[in-house]
Amino acid sequence: MLFLSPNGLCGAEWIRTDHAFLLGELPMAWQISARPHRDSALAEWNAYFTPGTPHEAVADFLLAVEARTDPAVNYSGADAVMSALTALGWLPDFDHPETTAWDSGMSAGFTWGPLPAGIEDGDPRQDLTGWQAWAEPVLGAPYLWCATFSASTPHDLVAAFAASVASPAPVRRRILPELAAGRLTFSLSD
């Protein structure tokens, strides 16, 4: 399944059937991309999400993409992401306070650093850095989800995703992850 924006600059593709591409030992579910012009064959940036990535965060990322007139231009610096996280109570990493933050329970992280193999970007240089996020409720246990943003992904778009992941607002879930037992607050409602 491939969804294209009305202006033809952005796309979201369900790639769950391709188990050859893994992040944190999880298969990809969605690849979202943008290109600078309709006639451009290559994407300027790509964002990748595994199954289990909070759907409200992916939706907030897509809404931020949709709100931009030019989805391929980077208008802000990497500090936009860290600001979004720390404003919502995430803690800067002791060793890398400008590029890495953790939720207060240390079960989810967000970092700017080297990207895994296979991440495509409009910048052809090797060894680029980009944003990665993940949830690992128990140290050493399998990840619940991972998200990776190629080097050219605009920081304000990544900040929209980060703010959604870090938000303390309640979210609806039908099934709670077993590994998160004791770390999640839940309530029964009508």
Coordinates of C-alpha atoms in Angstrom, one line a residue:
M1 CA 0.0 0.0 0.0
L2 CA 1.3 3.4 -1.0
F3 CA -0.3 6.7 -0.1
L4 CA 0.8 9.9 -1.8
S5 CA 0.1 13.5 -0.7
P6 CA -2.1 15.6 -3.0
N7 CA 0.9 17.6 -4.1
G8 CA 2.9 14.5 -4.9
L9 CA 5.8 15.4 -2.6
C10 CA 5.3 13.0 0.2
G11 CA 4.5 9.3 0.5
A12 CA 3.8 6.7 3.1
E13 CA 4.3 3.1 2.2
W14 CA 3.3 0.0 4.2
I15 CA 6.4 -2.2 3.8
R16 CA 5.6 -4.8 6.5
T17 CA 6.1 -7.7 4.1
D18 CA 9.8 -6.9 3.7
H19 CA 11.4 -8.7 6.6
A20 CA 14.9 -8.3 5.2
F21 CA 15.0 -4.7 6.6
L22 CA 15.1 -4.8 10.4
L23 CA 15.5 -2.1 13.1
G24 CA 16.2 -3.4 16.6
E25 CA 15.4 -6.9 15.4
L26 CA 11.9 -5.7 14.4
P27 CA 10.7 -5.6 10.8
M28 CA 9.7 -2.3 9.2
A29 CA 6.1 -1.4 9.0
W30 CA 6.0 2.1 7.5
Q31 CA 8.4 4.2 5.4
I32 CA 7.5 7.9 5.0
S33 CA 9.4 10.0 2.6
A34 CA 9.5 13.4 1.0
R35 CA 11.1 14.8 -2.2
P36 CA 11.8 18.4 -3.1
H37 CA 10.0 18.4 -6.5
R38 CA 7.3 16.2 -8.1
D39 CA 9.7 15.2 -10.9
S40 CA 12.4 14.2 -8.5
A41 CA 13.0 10.5 -8.6
L42 CA 14.8 10.3 -5.2
A43 CA 13.5 11.1 -1.8
E44 CA 15.2 13.9 0.1
W45 CA 14.6 12.0 3.4
N46 CA 12.9 8.9 4.8
A47 CA 11.5 8.0 8.2
Y48 CA 11.0 4.3 9.2
F49 CA 8.7 2.9 11.8
T50 CA 8.4 -0.7 13.1
P51 CA 5.2 -2.3 14.2
G52 CA 4.2 -1.2 17.7
T53 CA 5.4 2.4 17.2
P54 CA 2.8 4.5 19.0
H55 CA 0.2 5.2 16.3
E56 CA -0.6 8.6 17.7
A57 CA 3.1 9.6 17.3
V58 CA 3.2 8.4 13.7
A59 CA -0.1 10.3 13.1
D60 CA 1.4 13.5 14.7
F61 CA 4.5 13.1 12.5
L62 CA 2.3 12.8 9.4
L63 CA 0.2 15.9 10.4
A64 CA 3.4 17.9 10.8
V65 CA 4.5 16.8 7.3
E66 CA 1.1 17.7 5.9
A67 CA 1.2 21.2 7.5
R68 CA 4.5 22.1 5.8
T69 CA 4.5 23.8 2.4
D70 CA 7.9 22.4 1.6
P71 CA 8.4 19.1 3.4
A72 CA 12.0 18.6 2.2
V73 CA 13.5 21.8 3.7
N74 CA 15.1 21.8 7.2
Y75 CA 14.1 25.0 8.9
S76 CA 15.4 24.3 12.4
G77 CA 18.4 22.7 14.2
A78 CA 18.7 19.5 16.1
D79 CA 18.1 21.3 19.3
A80 CA 14.4 21.4 18.4
V81 CA 14.1 17.7 19.1
M82 CA 15.9 17.8 22.4
S83 CA 13.9 20.9 23.4
A84 CA 10.6 19.0 22.7
L85 CA 11.7 16.0 24.8
T86 CA 13.1 17.9 27.8
A87 CA 10.1 20.2 27.9
L88 CA 8.0 17.1 28.5
G89 CA 10.2 15.7 31.3
W90 CA 12.6 13.6 29.4
L91 CA 16.1 13.6 30.9
P92 CA 19.2 14.5 28.9
D93 CA 21.8 11.7 28.8
F94 CA 24.6 12.2 31.3
D95 CA 27.3 11.6 28.7
H96 CA 25.6 13.1 25.6
P97 CA 23.2 15.8 26.9
E98 CA 22.9 17.6 23.6
T99 CA 22.0 14.6 21.5
T100 CA 20.3 11.9 23.7
A101 CA 17.4 11.9 26.1
W102 CA 15.6 9.3 28.1
D103 CA 12.1 9.0 29.6
S104 CA 12.1 9.2 33.4
G105 CA 11.8 5.4 33.7
M106 CA 14.8 4.9 31.3
S107 CA 12.6 2.6 29.2
A108 CA 12.5 4.7 26.0
G109 CA 15.3 6.7 24.4
F110 CA 15.8 9.2 21.6
T111 CA 19.3 9.9 20.1
W112 CA 21.1 11.7 17.3
G113 CA 23.9 9.5 16.0
P114 CA 25.1 7.1 13.4
L115 CA 22.3 5.4 11.4
P116 CA 21.9 1.7 10.8
A117 CA 22.7 0.2 7.4
G118 CA 19.9 0.5 4.8
I119 CA 18.6 3.9 5.8
E120 CA 18.2 5.9 2.6
D121 CA 18.7 9.7 2.4
G122 CA 19.0 12.3 -0.4
D123 CA 22.5 13.1 0.8
P124 CA 24.7 10.4 -0.8
R125 CA 27.6 10.7 1.7
Q126 CA 28.4 7.7 3.8
D127 CA 28.2 7.5 7.6
L128 CA 25.5 10.2 8.1
T129 CA 23.9 10.8 11.4
G130 CA 20.1 11.0 12.1
W131 CA 17.5 10.6 14.8
Q132 CA 16.5 7.2 16.3
A133 CA 13.9 6.4 19.0
W134 CA 13.0 3.2 20.7
A135 CA 11.2 1.6 23.6
E136 CA 12.9 -1.0 25.7
P137 CA 11.0 -1.4 29.0
V138 CA 13.4 -3.9 30.4
L139 CA 17.1 -3.5 29.8
G140 CA 18.3 -6.2 27.5
A141 CA 14.8 -7.3 26.5
P142 CA 13.6 -7.1 22.9
Y143 CA 12.6 -3.6 21.8
L144 CA 8.8 -2.9 21.7
W145 CA 9.3 -0.5 18.7
C146 CA 11.9 1.5 16.9
A147 CA 11.8 4.6 14.7
T148 CA 14.6 6.0 12.5
F149 CA 14.8 9.3 10.6
S150 CA 17.4 9.7 7.8
A151 CA 19.9 12.5 8.1
S152 CA 18.0 15.0 6.0
T153 CA 14.6 14.6 7.8
P154 CA 13.7 18.1 9.0
H155 CA 14.3 18.4 12.7
D156 CA 10.9 20.1 13.4
L157 CA 9.2 17.1 11.9
V158 CA 11.2 14.8 14.2
A159 CA 10.4 17.1 17.1
A160 CA 6.7 16.6 16.4
F161 CA 7.1 12.9 16.7
A162 CA 9.3 13.3 19.8
A163 CA 6.7 15.5 21.5
S164 CA 4.0 13.0 20.8
V165 CA 6.1 10.1 22.2
A166 CA 7.0 12.1 25.3
S167 CA 3.6 13.4 25.9
P168 CA 2.2 12.4 29.3
A169 CA -1.4 12.6 28.0
P170 CA -3.3 9.3 28.3
V171 CA -3.6 7.1 25.2
R172 CA -6.1 4.3 24.4
R173 CA -4.7 0.8 24.2
R174 CA -6.6 -2.5 23.8
I175 CA -3.5 -4.6 24.7
L176 CA -0.7 -3.6 27.0
P177 CA 2.8 -4.9 26.2
E178 CA 3.8 -7.6 28.7
L179 CA 7.3 -6.1 29.1
A180 CA 5.8 -2.8 30.3
A181 CA 4.0 -4.4 33.2
G182 CA 4.4 -2.2 36.3
R183 CA 5.7 0.7 34.2
L184 CA 2.3 1.8 32.7
T185 CA -0.6 3.4 34.5
F186 CA -3.9 2.3 33.2
S187 CA -7.5 2.9 33.9
L188 CA -10.8 1.3 32.9
S189 CA -13.2 3.6 31.1
D190 CA -16.4 3.4 29.2

